[in-house]
Short mmCIF file of N, CA and C and ligand atoms in Angstrom, two decimals:
data_model
loop_
_atom_site.label_atom_id
_atom_site.label_comp_id
_atom_site.label_asym_id
_atom_site.label_seq_id
_atom_site.Cartn_x
_atom_site.Cartn_y
_atom_site.Cartn_z
N MET A 1075 -33.77 -1.58 -5.12
CA MET A 1075 -32.57 -1.37 -4.62
C MET A 1075 -31.57 -2.23 -4.80
N SER A 1076 -30.46 -1.88 -4.97
CA SER A 1076 -29.32 -2.84 -5.19
C SER A 1076 -28.71 -3.05 -3.62
N THR A 1077 -28.63 -4.54 -3.67
CA THR A 1077 -27.81 -4.58 -2.22
C THR A 1077 -26.17 -4.93 -2.59
N SER A 1078 -25.85 -4.64 -3.44
CA SER A 1078 -24.49 -5.17 -3.89
C SER A 1078 -23.41 -4.01 -3.26
N LYS A 1079 -22.13 -4.18 -2.85
CA LYS A 1079 -21.25 -3.44 -2.43
C LYS A 1079 -20.90 -2.66 -3.52
N ASP A 1080 -20.58 -1.45 -3.30
CA ASP A 1080 -19.64 -0.66 -4.22
C ASP A 1080 -18.33 -0.64 -4.37
N PHE A 1081 -17.77 -1.46 -4.96
CA PHE A 1081 -16.24 -1.79 -5.39
C PHE A 1081 -15.74 -0.85 -5.95
N SER A 1082 -14.70 -0.07 -5.98
CA SER A 1082 -14.12 0.71 -6.75
C SER A 1082 -13.23 0.24 -7.31
N LYS A 1083 -12.79 0.87 -8.60
CA LYS A 1083 -11.67 0.34 -9.45
C LYS A 1083 -10.26 0.72 -8.95
N GLY A 1084 -9.26 -0.30 -9.00
CA GLY A 1084 -8.07 0.17 -8.51
C GLY A 1084 -7.71 -0.37 -7.09
N LEU A 1085 -6.67 0.01 -6.65
CA LEU A 1085 -6.12 -0.53 -5.13
C LEU A 1085 -6.91 0.73 -4.09
N PRO A 1086 -7.75 0.04 -3.13
CA PRO A 1086 -8.16 0.81 -2.30
C PRO A 1086 -7.35 1.21 -1.47
N THR A 1087 -7.81 2.53 -0.70
CA THR A 1087 -6.65 3.60 -0.15
C THR A 1087 -6.13 3.12 1.26
N GLN A 1088 -7.25 2.39 1.74
CA GLN A 1088 -6.74 1.66 3.21
C GLN A 1088 -5.09 1.26 3.40
N HIS A 1089 -4.69 0.89 2.13
CA HIS A 1089 -3.37 0.18 2.20
C HIS A 1089 -2.29 1.58 2.55
N ASN A 1090 -2.59 2.86 2.48
CA ASN A 1090 -1.88 3.95 2.69
C ASN A 1090 -1.25 3.95 4.03
N VAL A 1091 -1.66 3.05 5.00
CA VAL A 1091 -1.60 3.32 6.22
C VAL A 1091 -0.28 2.37 6.48
N LEU A 1092 0.14 1.76 5.60
CA LEU A 1092 1.42 0.72 5.86
C LEU A 1092 2.65 1.46 6.05
N ASP A 1093 3.57 0.97 6.83
CA ASP A 1093 4.76 1.99 7.37
C ASP A 1093 5.75 1.13 6.50
N GLY A 1094 6.28 1.56 5.47
CA GLY A 1094 7.70 1.13 4.67
C GLY A 1094 8.71 1.65 4.94
N SER A 1095 9.02 2.53 6.16
CA SER A 1095 10.38 2.99 6.41
C SER A 1095 11.31 2.43 6.69
N LYS A 1096 11.32 1.00 6.68
CA LYS A 1096 12.51 -0.03 7.00
C LYS A 1096 12.73 -0.78 5.62
N LEU A 1097 11.70 -0.50 4.57
CA LEU A 1097 12.05 -1.41 3.31
C LEU A 1097 12.78 -0.99 2.46
N ARG A 1098 13.66 -1.62 1.82
CA ARG A 1098 14.21 -1.66 0.50
C ARG A 1098 13.64 -2.01 -0.68
N VAL A 1099 13.51 -1.30 -1.48
CA VAL A 1099 12.76 -1.51 -2.69
C VAL A 1099 13.65 -1.46 -4.18
N LEU A 1100 13.57 -2.33 -5.00
CA LEU A 1100 14.27 -2.51 -6.23
C LEU A 1100 12.92 -1.93 -7.32
N ILE A 1101 13.54 -1.13 -8.08
CA ILE A 1101 12.61 -0.97 -9.10
C ILE A 1101 13.18 -1.10 -10.64
N VAL A 1102 13.02 -1.92 -11.24
CA VAL A 1102 13.36 -2.28 -12.50
C VAL A 1102 12.45 -2.02 -13.77
N HIS A 1103 12.78 -1.39 -14.69
CA HIS A 1103 12.02 -0.62 -15.81
C HIS A 1103 12.64 -0.89 -17.05
N ALA A 1104 11.85 -1.18 -17.87
CA ALA A 1104 12.12 -1.25 -19.43
C ALA A 1104 12.43 0.35 -20.02
N ARG A 1105 13.37 0.37 -21.03
CA ARG A 1105 13.34 1.84 -21.77
C ARG A 1105 12.17 1.92 -23.14
N TRP A 1106 11.62 0.62 -23.40
CA TRP A 1106 10.78 0.97 -24.27
C TRP A 1106 9.54 1.69 -23.92
N ASN A 1107 8.72 2.60 -24.75
CA ASN A 1107 7.81 3.30 -24.49
C ASN A 1107 8.25 4.19 -23.13
N GLU A 1108 9.20 4.98 -23.63
CA GLU A 1108 9.91 5.70 -22.45
C GLU A 1108 8.78 6.84 -21.51
N LYS A 1109 8.20 7.53 -22.15
CA LYS A 1109 7.42 8.38 -21.66
C LYS A 1109 6.30 7.77 -20.53
N ILE A 1110 5.67 6.94 -21.20
CA ILE A 1110 4.71 6.13 -20.34
C ILE A 1110 5.19 5.40 -19.05
N VAL A 1111 6.30 4.72 -19.39
CA VAL A 1111 6.95 3.97 -18.21
C VAL A 1111 7.54 5.02 -17.36
N GLY A 1112 8.09 6.04 -17.85
CA GLY A 1112 8.31 6.97 -16.79
C GLY A 1112 7.44 7.54 -15.99
N ALA A 1113 6.30 7.87 -16.66
CA ALA A 1113 5.32 7.78 -15.39
C ALA A 1113 4.92 7.26 -14.51
N LEU A 1114 4.97 5.97 -14.82
CA LEU A 1114 4.51 4.68 -14.03
C LEU A 1114 5.49 4.65 -13.09
N VAL A 1115 6.87 4.84 -13.26
CA VAL A 1115 8.14 4.76 -12.23
C VAL A 1115 7.70 5.86 -11.40
N ASN A 1116 7.28 7.01 -11.74
CA ASN A 1116 7.28 8.27 -10.77
C ASN A 1116 6.01 7.66 -10.13
N GLY A 1117 5.21 7.01 -10.44
CA GLY A 1117 3.83 7.10 -9.44
C GLY A 1117 4.20 5.81 -8.48
N ALA A 1118 5.14 5.06 -8.91
CA ALA A 1118 5.39 3.94 -7.84
C ALA A 1118 6.41 4.61 -6.69
N ILE A 1119 7.45 5.34 -7.16
CA ILE A 1119 8.16 6.24 -6.26
C ILE A 1119 7.44 7.25 -5.31
N GLU A 1120 6.47 7.95 -6.00
CA GLU A 1120 5.50 8.66 -5.07
C GLU A 1120 4.80 7.86 -4.02
N ALA A 1121 4.31 6.70 -4.37
CA ALA A 1121 3.40 5.91 -3.43
C ALA A 1121 4.49 5.36 -2.39
N LEU A 1122 5.72 5.21 -2.73
CA LEU A 1122 6.60 4.33 -1.80
C LEU A 1122 7.00 5.42 -0.77
N VAL A 1123 7.12 6.72 -1.12
CA VAL A 1123 7.96 7.54 -0.38
C VAL A 1123 7.01 8.60 0.25
N GLU A 1124 5.68 8.93 -0.28
CA GLU A 1124 4.71 9.81 0.19
C GLU A 1124 3.42 9.09 0.70
N ARG A 1125 3.32 7.94 0.39
CA ARG A 1125 2.25 7.32 1.37
C ARG A 1125 2.88 6.05 2.41
N HIS A 1126 4.05 5.88 2.03
CA HIS A 1126 4.75 4.69 3.04
C HIS A 1126 5.95 5.06 3.60
N GLN A 1127 6.28 6.20 3.44
CA GLN A 1127 7.54 6.36 4.09
C GLN A 1127 8.93 5.74 3.93
N VAL A 1128 9.03 5.10 2.63
CA VAL A 1128 10.10 4.55 2.25
C VAL A 1128 11.08 5.72 2.10
N PRO A 1129 12.01 5.38 2.53
CA PRO A 1129 13.30 6.60 2.36
C PRO A 1129 13.93 6.61 0.99
N HIS A 1130 13.99 7.48 0.39
CA HIS A 1130 14.65 7.83 -1.14
C HIS A 1130 15.75 6.69 -1.28
N ASP A 1131 16.51 6.86 -0.22
CA ASP A 1131 17.94 6.10 -0.39
C ASP A 1131 17.60 4.67 -0.24
N HIS A 1132 16.47 4.31 0.13
CA HIS A 1132 16.23 2.58 0.27
C HIS A 1132 15.63 2.32 -1.15
N ILE A 1133 15.68 3.28 -2.25
CA ILE A 1133 14.98 2.61 -3.41
C ILE A 1133 16.12 2.78 -4.35
N THR A 1134 16.12 1.55 -4.98
CA THR A 1134 17.01 1.41 -6.08
C THR A 1134 16.41 1.40 -7.64
N ILE A 1135 16.92 2.22 -8.49
CA ILE A 1135 16.39 1.86 -9.78
C ILE A 1135 17.27 1.58 -10.73
N GLU A 1136 16.92 0.39 -11.44
CA GLU A 1136 17.86 0.02 -12.65
C GLU A 1136 16.84 0.00 -13.83
N THR A 1137 17.64 -0.13 -15.08
CA THR A 1137 16.78 -0.09 -16.35
C THR A 1137 17.35 -1.14 -17.07
N VAL A 1138 16.27 -1.82 -17.97
CA VAL A 1138 16.93 -3.16 -19.03
C VAL A 1138 16.00 -2.47 -20.55
N PRO A 1139 16.59 -2.62 -21.66
CA PRO A 1139 16.04 -2.62 -22.75
C PRO A 1139 14.68 -2.43 -22.89
N GLY A 1140 14.06 -3.88 -22.77
CA GLY A 1140 12.65 -3.91 -23.11
C GLY A 1140 12.18 -4.89 -22.22
N SER A 1141 10.66 -4.97 -21.99
CA SER A 1141 10.04 -5.76 -21.02
C SER A 1141 10.22 -7.10 -20.87
N TYR A 1142 10.67 -7.82 -21.91
CA TYR A 1142 11.30 -9.06 -21.94
C TYR A 1142 12.48 -9.36 -21.09
N GLU A 1143 13.25 -8.51 -20.70
CA GLU A 1143 14.57 -8.59 -20.13
C GLU A 1143 13.99 -8.57 -18.59
N LEU A 1144 13.06 -8.10 -18.13
CA LEU A 1144 12.56 -7.78 -16.88
C LEU A 1144 12.76 -9.03 -15.81
N PRO A 1145 12.40 -10.25 -16.01
CA PRO A 1145 12.58 -11.38 -15.21
C PRO A 1145 13.99 -11.75 -15.19
N PHE A 1146 14.80 -11.95 -16.07
CA PHE A 1146 15.96 -12.19 -15.95
C PHE A 1146 17.02 -10.76 -15.35
N ALA A 1147 16.61 -9.60 -15.20
CA ALA A 1147 17.50 -8.58 -14.51
C ALA A 1147 16.70 -8.51 -13.22
N ALA A 1148 15.28 -8.73 -12.89
CA ALA A 1148 14.85 -8.88 -11.49
C ALA A 1148 16.01 -10.05 -10.93
N ARG A 1149 16.18 -11.18 -11.37
CA ARG A 1149 16.67 -12.31 -10.63
C ARG A 1149 18.17 -11.89 -10.22
N ARG A 1150 18.68 -11.43 -11.58
CA ARG A 1150 20.23 -11.18 -11.38
C ARG A 1150 20.42 -10.04 -10.16
N LEU A 1151 19.88 -9.20 -10.40
CA LEU A 1151 19.79 -8.16 -9.41
C LEU A 1151 19.51 -8.40 -7.94
N LEU A 1152 18.83 -9.45 -7.72
CA LEU A 1152 18.42 -9.95 -6.43
C LEU A 1152 19.58 -10.47 -5.94
N ASP A 1153 20.04 -11.63 -7.01
CA ASP A 1153 21.45 -12.21 -6.59
C ASP A 1153 22.42 -11.54 -6.35
N VAL A 1154 22.89 -10.52 -7.10
CA VAL A 1154 23.84 -9.55 -6.84
C VAL A 1154 23.96 -8.65 -5.34
N SER A 1155 22.59 -8.56 -5.17
CA SER A 1155 22.42 -7.63 -4.16
C SER A 1155 23.06 -8.22 -2.58
N THR A 1156 23.00 -9.69 -2.81
CA THR A 1156 23.42 -10.33 -1.54
C THR A 1156 25.11 -10.48 -1.69
N ARG A 1157 25.69 -10.56 -3.07
CA ARG A 1157 26.93 -10.83 -3.03
C ARG A 1157 27.82 -9.13 -2.70
N SER A 1158 27.09 -8.34 -3.23
CA SER A 1158 27.99 -7.09 -3.24
C SER A 1158 27.86 -6.11 -1.97
N GLY A 1159 27.08 -7.19 -1.01
CA GLY A 1159 27.04 -6.64 0.49
C GLY A 1159 25.93 -5.37 0.53
N ALA A 1160 25.24 -5.35 -0.46
CA ALA A 1160 24.09 -4.18 -0.13
C ALA A 1160 23.40 -4.30 1.26
N PRO A 1161 22.91 -3.06 1.68
CA PRO A 1161 22.26 -3.30 2.80
C PRO A 1161 21.25 -4.33 3.11
N ARG A 1162 21.30 -4.90 4.25
CA ARG A 1162 20.16 -6.07 4.31
C ARG A 1162 18.86 -5.48 4.41
N ALA A 1163 17.87 -6.31 3.59
CA ALA A 1163 16.63 -6.10 3.84
C ALA A 1163 15.81 -6.48 5.03
N ILE A 1164 14.84 -6.10 5.43
CA ILE A 1164 14.30 -6.42 6.53
C ILE A 1164 13.47 -7.88 6.81
N THR A 1165 13.30 -8.06 5.38
CA THR A 1165 12.55 -9.51 5.36
C THR A 1165 13.79 -10.73 5.71
N ALA A 1166 13.20 -11.90 5.99
CA ALA A 1166 13.93 -12.93 6.09
C ALA A 1166 14.36 -13.99 4.97
N THR A 1167 14.97 -13.07 3.98
CA THR A 1167 15.59 -13.88 2.76
C THR A 1167 16.93 -13.36 2.76
N GLN A 1168 17.66 -14.06 1.79
CA GLN A 1168 19.21 -13.77 1.64
C GLN A 1168 19.31 -12.48 0.69
N TYR A 1169 18.50 -11.89 0.32
CA TYR A 1169 18.55 -10.91 -0.72
C TYR A 1169 18.36 -9.53 -0.23
N GLY A 1170 19.14 -8.32 -0.74
CA GLY A 1170 19.42 -7.07 -0.25
C GLY A 1170 18.10 -6.05 -0.40
N TYR A 1171 16.81 -6.73 -0.99
CA TYR A 1171 15.57 -5.89 -1.05
C TYR A 1171 14.43 -6.92 -0.62
N ASP A 1172 13.72 -5.88 -0.05
CA ASP A 1172 12.21 -6.46 0.38
C ASP A 1172 11.26 -6.74 -0.44
N ALA A 1173 11.05 -5.93 -1.82
CA ALA A 1173 10.27 -6.00 -2.90
C ALA A 1173 10.99 -5.77 -4.19
N VAL A 1174 10.36 -6.08 -5.28
CA VAL A 1174 10.97 -5.74 -6.50
C VAL A 1174 9.59 -5.12 -7.05
N ILE A 1175 9.75 -4.10 -7.78
CA ILE A 1175 8.70 -3.70 -8.65
C ILE A 1175 9.29 -3.54 -10.14
N THR A 1176 8.78 -4.28 -11.00
CA THR A 1176 8.96 -4.62 -12.60
C THR A 1176 8.07 -3.83 -13.36
N ILE A 1177 8.54 -2.63 -14.42
CA ILE A 1177 7.70 -1.93 -14.88
C ILE A 1177 8.36 -2.00 -16.36
N GLY A 1178 7.10 -2.05 -17.31
CA GLY A 1178 7.23 -2.17 -18.82
C GLY A 1178 5.69 -1.63 -19.29
N VAL A 1179 5.97 -1.34 -20.58
CA VAL A 1179 4.61 -1.11 -21.37
C VAL A 1179 4.75 -1.79 -22.37
N LEU A 1180 3.88 -2.85 -22.86
CA LEU A 1180 3.64 -3.41 -24.06
C LEU A 1180 2.57 -3.25 -24.61
N ILE A 1181 2.85 -2.66 -26.08
CA ILE A 1181 1.58 -2.33 -26.79
C ILE A 1181 1.46 -3.26 -28.27
N LYS A 1182 0.28 -3.52 -28.26
CA LYS A 1182 0.13 -4.70 -29.46
C LYS A 1182 0.46 -4.17 -30.73
N GLY A 1183 1.16 -4.57 -31.25
CA GLY A 1183 1.31 -4.37 -32.94
C GLY A 1183 1.08 -5.15 -33.89
N GLU A 1184 1.28 -5.39 -35.15
CA GLU A 1184 0.71 -6.22 -35.93
C GLU A 1184 0.91 -7.65 -36.07
N THR A 1185 2.14 -7.97 -35.27
CA THR A 1185 2.59 -9.24 -35.30
C THR A 1185 2.39 -9.96 -33.62
N GLN A 1186 2.72 -11.15 -33.82
CA GLN A 1186 2.53 -12.17 -32.58
C GLN A 1186 3.69 -11.64 -31.52
N HIS A 1187 4.38 -10.44 -31.69
CA HIS A 1187 5.39 -10.40 -30.55
C HIS A 1187 4.89 -10.08 -29.30
N PHE A 1188 3.93 -9.29 -29.30
CA PHE A 1188 3.16 -8.99 -27.96
C PHE A 1188 2.55 -9.89 -27.07
N GLU A 1189 1.86 -11.05 -27.96
CA GLU A 1189 1.58 -12.07 -27.02
C GLU A 1189 2.77 -13.05 -26.59
N TYR A 1190 3.77 -13.24 -27.45
CA TYR A 1190 5.04 -14.00 -26.80
C TYR A 1190 5.62 -13.37 -25.75
N ILE A 1191 6.00 -11.95 -25.97
CA ILE A 1191 6.64 -11.38 -24.73
C ILE A 1191 5.86 -11.15 -23.69
N SER A 1192 4.61 -10.96 -23.81
CA SER A 1192 3.67 -11.00 -22.48
C SER A 1192 3.52 -12.16 -21.60
N GLU A 1193 3.08 -13.37 -22.60
CA GLU A 1193 3.32 -14.60 -21.70
C GLU A 1193 4.59 -14.91 -20.98
N ALA A 1194 5.83 -14.77 -21.83
CA ALA A 1194 7.02 -15.04 -21.32
C ALA A 1194 7.40 -14.06 -19.85
N VAL A 1195 6.99 -12.71 -20.18
CA VAL A 1195 7.17 -11.94 -18.84
C VAL A 1195 6.32 -12.40 -17.84
N THR A 1196 5.35 -12.86 -17.90
CA THR A 1196 4.27 -12.83 -16.72
C THR A 1196 4.72 -14.20 -16.24
N HIS A 1197 5.12 -15.22 -16.63
CA HIS A 1197 5.50 -16.55 -16.20
C HIS A 1197 6.97 -16.40 -15.44
N GLY A 1198 7.83 -15.39 -15.99
CA GLY A 1198 8.98 -15.08 -15.61
C GLY A 1198 9.12 -14.37 -14.26
N LEU A 1199 8.12 -13.39 -14.39
CA LEU A 1199 8.29 -12.71 -13.20
C LEU A 1199 7.55 -13.38 -12.19
N THR A 1200 6.54 -14.41 -12.41
CA THR A 1200 6.09 -14.86 -11.34
C THR A 1200 7.04 -16.03 -10.82
N ARG A 1201 8.00 -16.43 -11.58
CA ARG A 1201 8.73 -17.57 -11.25
C ARG A 1201 9.81 -16.95 -10.26
N VAL A 1202 10.29 -15.65 -10.63
CA VAL A 1202 11.23 -14.79 -9.68
C VAL A 1202 10.65 -14.96 -8.36
N GLY A 1203 9.54 -14.28 -8.22
CA GLY A 1203 9.06 -13.99 -6.99
C GLY A 1203 8.98 -15.42 -6.33
N LEU A 1204 8.29 -16.77 -6.85
CA LEU A 1204 8.18 -17.58 -5.99
C LEU A 1204 9.49 -18.38 -5.69
N ASP A 1205 10.47 -18.27 -6.68
CA ASP A 1205 11.85 -18.84 -6.46
C ASP A 1205 12.71 -18.18 -5.31
N THR A 1206 12.82 -16.73 -5.14
CA THR A 1206 13.31 -16.28 -4.35
C THR A 1206 12.52 -15.99 -3.10
N GLY A 1207 11.42 -15.86 -2.98
CA GLY A 1207 10.63 -15.47 -1.80
C GLY A 1207 10.58 -14.17 -1.60
N VAL A 1208 10.88 -13.31 -2.53
CA VAL A 1208 11.04 -11.78 -2.33
C VAL A 1208 9.69 -11.48 -3.43
N PRO A 1209 8.64 -10.70 -2.78
CA PRO A 1209 7.73 -10.19 -3.70
C PRO A 1209 8.08 -9.34 -4.94
N VAL A 1210 7.73 -10.00 -5.83
CA VAL A 1210 8.11 -9.26 -7.42
C VAL A 1210 6.49 -8.61 -7.89
N ILE A 1211 6.40 -7.38 -8.15
CA ILE A 1211 5.12 -6.68 -8.33
C ILE A 1211 5.16 -6.65 -10.03
N PHE A 1212 3.98 -6.88 -10.49
CA PHE A 1212 3.69 -7.05 -11.87
C PHE A 1212 3.47 -5.62 -12.53
N GLY A 1213 4.11 -4.86 -13.07
CA GLY A 1213 4.19 -3.78 -13.21
C GLY A 1213 4.11 -3.44 -14.54
N VAL A 1214 3.72 -4.56 -15.38
CA VAL A 1214 3.70 -4.37 -16.63
C VAL A 1214 2.32 -4.23 -17.34
N LEU A 1215 2.30 -3.05 -18.16
CA LEU A 1215 1.02 -2.88 -18.89
C LEU A 1215 0.79 -3.48 -20.41
N THR A 1216 -0.04 -4.38 -20.54
CA THR A 1216 -0.32 -5.13 -21.94
C THR A 1216 -1.59 -4.50 -22.50
N CYS A 1217 -1.27 -3.45 -23.27
CA CYS A 1217 -2.35 -2.83 -23.84
C CYS A 1217 -2.34 -3.03 -25.61
N LEU A 1218 -3.59 -2.55 -25.97
CA LEU A 1218 -4.15 -2.68 -27.21
C LEU A 1218 -3.81 -1.74 -28.27
N SER A 1219 -3.57 -0.39 -27.37
CA SER A 1219 -3.50 0.75 -28.00
C SER A 1219 -2.48 1.67 -27.16
N ASP A 1220 -1.87 2.57 -27.82
CA ASP A 1220 -1.16 4.00 -26.97
C ASP A 1220 -2.32 4.56 -26.18
N GLU A 1221 -3.43 4.87 -26.45
CA GLU A 1221 -4.46 5.47 -25.56
C GLU A 1221 -4.55 4.56 -24.18
N GLN A 1222 -4.97 3.40 -24.32
CA GLN A 1222 -4.84 2.59 -23.39
C GLN A 1222 -3.88 2.70 -22.01
N ALA A 1223 -2.42 2.67 -22.82
CA ALA A 1223 -1.48 2.85 -22.05
C ALA A 1223 -1.34 4.17 -21.17
N LEU A 1224 -1.54 5.24 -22.00
CA LEU A 1224 -1.36 6.57 -21.35
C LEU A 1224 -2.49 6.64 -20.39
N ALA A 1225 -3.69 6.12 -20.80
CA ALA A 1225 -4.83 6.39 -19.41
C ALA A 1225 -4.01 5.55 -18.34
N ARG A 1226 -3.75 4.53 -18.57
CA ARG A 1226 -3.18 3.55 -17.15
C ARG A 1226 -1.86 4.04 -16.62
N ALA A 1227 -1.27 5.13 -16.99
CA ALA A 1227 -0.46 5.92 -16.69
C ALA A 1227 -0.60 7.37 -16.14
N GLY A 1228 -1.66 7.51 -16.04
CA GLY A 1228 -2.48 8.77 -15.86
C GLY A 1228 -1.93 10.16 -16.52
N LEU A 1229 -1.72 9.56 -17.75
CA LEU A 1229 -1.52 10.68 -18.72
C LEU A 1229 -2.55 10.88 -19.57
N THR A 1230 -3.75 10.77 -19.16
CA THR A 1230 -5.12 11.13 -19.77
C THR A 1230 -5.81 12.04 -18.89
N GLU A 1231 -6.86 12.78 -19.15
CA GLU A 1231 -7.74 13.64 -18.19
C GLU A 1231 -8.35 12.81 -17.11
N LYS A 1232 -9.02 11.54 -17.67
CA LYS A 1232 -9.59 10.89 -16.86
C LYS A 1232 -8.76 9.33 -16.26
N GLY A 1233 -7.51 9.54 -16.64
CA GLY A 1233 -6.55 8.25 -16.30
C GLY A 1233 -6.34 8.20 -14.94
N HIS A 1234 -5.65 7.03 -14.73
CA HIS A 1234 -5.19 6.58 -13.26
C HIS A 1234 -3.97 5.74 -13.45
N ASN A 1235 -2.67 6.66 -12.72
CA ASN A 1235 -1.52 6.22 -12.67
C ASN A 1235 -1.49 4.83 -11.97
N HIS A 1236 -1.25 3.75 -12.39
CA HIS A 1236 -1.46 2.48 -11.85
C HIS A 1236 0.05 2.22 -11.05
N GLY A 1237 1.34 3.04 -11.48
CA GLY A 1237 2.42 2.91 -10.53
C GLY A 1237 2.30 3.08 -9.27
N LEU A 1238 1.13 4.17 -8.68
CA LEU A 1238 0.79 4.35 -7.47
C LEU A 1238 0.11 2.97 -6.79
N ASP A 1239 -0.37 2.17 -7.52
CA ASP A 1239 -0.91 1.11 -6.95
C ASP A 1239 0.31 0.04 -6.77
N TRP A 1240 1.04 0.04 -7.56
CA TRP A 1240 1.96 -0.93 -7.57
C TRP A 1240 3.17 -0.61 -6.54
N GLY A 1241 3.45 0.77 -6.01
CA GLY A 1241 4.29 0.95 -5.03
C GLY A 1241 3.54 0.38 -3.49
N SER A 1242 2.27 0.59 -3.46
CA SER A 1242 1.52 0.36 -2.28
C SER A 1242 1.59 -1.24 -2.41
N ALA A 1243 1.49 -2.02 -3.56
CA ALA A 1243 1.39 -3.34 -3.56
C ALA A 1243 2.63 -4.01 -3.09
N ALA A 1244 3.93 -2.96 -3.55
CA ALA A 1244 5.04 -3.45 -2.96
C ALA A 1244 5.15 -3.61 -1.47
N VAL A 1245 4.76 -2.45 -0.74
CA VAL A 1245 4.71 -2.40 0.61
C VAL A 1245 3.99 -3.55 1.33
N GLU A 1246 2.72 -3.82 0.78
CA GLU A 1246 1.83 -4.53 1.55
C GLU A 1246 2.68 -5.89 1.48
N MET A 1247 2.86 -6.47 0.21
CA MET A 1247 3.68 -7.49 -0.39
C MET A 1247 4.86 -7.80 0.73
N ALA A 1248 5.51 -6.83 0.89
CA ALA A 1248 6.74 -6.69 1.73
C ALA A 1248 6.70 -7.10 3.15
N LEU A 1249 5.72 -6.52 3.58
CA LEU A 1249 5.41 -6.47 5.25
C LEU A 1249 4.38 -7.71 5.40
N LEU A 1250 4.09 -8.69 4.27
CA LEU A 1250 3.30 -9.75 4.49
C LEU A 1250 3.92 -10.70 5.80
N GLY A 1251 3.32 -11.02 6.68
CA GLY A 1251 3.62 -12.12 7.55
C GLY A 1251 4.60 -11.58 8.63
N GLN A 1252 4.99 -9.80 8.39
CA GLN A 1252 6.07 -9.68 9.43
C GLN A 1252 5.24 -9.21 10.85
N ALA A 1253 6.03 -9.58 11.77
CA ALA A 1253 5.24 -9.86 13.10
C ALA A 1253 5.12 -8.19 13.47
N ASN A 1254 5.76 -7.07 13.17
CA ASN A 1254 5.55 -5.80 13.54
C ASN A 1254 4.45 -5.17 12.81
N VAL A 1255 3.67 -5.89 11.67
CA VAL A 1255 2.74 -4.91 11.03
C VAL A 1255 1.40 -5.25 11.86
C1 LIG B 285 10.92 -5.96 -29.54
C2 LIG B 285 9.75 -5.37 -28.69
C3 LIG B 285 8.46 -5.00 -29.24
C4 LIG B 285 8.10 -5.28 -30.67
N1 LIG B 285 7.55 -4.10 -28.39
C5 LIG B 285 8.03 -4.07 -27.28
C6 LIG B 285 6.98 -3.25 -26.44
O1 LIG B 285 6.01 -2.62 -26.46
N2 LIG B 285 7.44 -3.02 -24.92
C7 LIG B 285 8.69 -3.45 -24.62
O2 LIG B 285 8.90 -3.31 -23.45
N3 LIG B 285 9.29 -4.12 -25.36
C8 LIG B 285 9.17 -4.38 -26.76
N4 LIG B 285 10.26 -5.34 -27.37
C9 LIG B 285 11.52 -5.24 -26.67
C10 LIG B 285 11.49 -6.78 -26.23
O3 LIG B 285 10.87 -6.72 -24.95
C11 LIG B 285 13.15 -6.96 -25.77
O4 LIG B 285 13.74 -5.87 -25.40
C12 LIG B 285 13.79 -7.30 -27.27
O5 LIG B 285 13.10 -8.34 -27.93
C13 LIG B 285 15.07 -7.86 -26.83
O6 LIG B 285 14.99 -9.09 -26.06
#
C-alpha cells in the first residue's frame, strides 16, 4: 500500500476562496500565437472574475508584439500607472496595479531563437517583480510543439487552461501579507 499523498497536477482549488474584489490587475499579452494566447487570456480573466470576484473594470488588458517585449511592457505600464493617476491599488506600492499577469506562447523552432527569448523573458519578468514589489505572474508557455501549447491552453480534449491558474496565482500573490486576508 502506498503511503504517498496524491498531489494533483496544477494549482489546487482551495485558492478559489480568495477575495479579489478590491484588486486591480494588469494583463499584458503577446500577439504571437494569437489563438493560444487568446484562450490563456480568457482563462486568466475567468479566474479573476468568477473565482475571485475581481470587477471587470479593475482589469486592464494591454498587448505587445511578442513575448520578448513582455518584461519591458510590464515595467513601463507599471511606471505610467502611477504617473497617469490610475486608481490606486490596495497594496502598499506606488503603482496602480496589485498584480501583473504576463502571457505569451513560445514554440520551439529550428534555430536558437526560442532559447534566447525564453531565458531573457524569464529573467526579465522576475526582475520586474522584485524591482517593483508588484507580483508578476509568469504566464509564458515554453513549448516544444504546437500540440503542447494547445493542451496547456485547454484547447485539446484532455488539456487544461493554465490561464485559470495564473489568474488565481495573481490574486494569491497580490493578497500576500495583507492584514485583511
Ligand atoms: C521572433 C519570435 C519567434 C521566432 N517566435 C516567437 C514565439 O514563438 N512567440 C512569441 O511570443 N514571440 C516570438 N517571436 C517574437 C519575439 O518575441 C519579439 O517580438 C521579436 O523578436 C521582436 O523583439
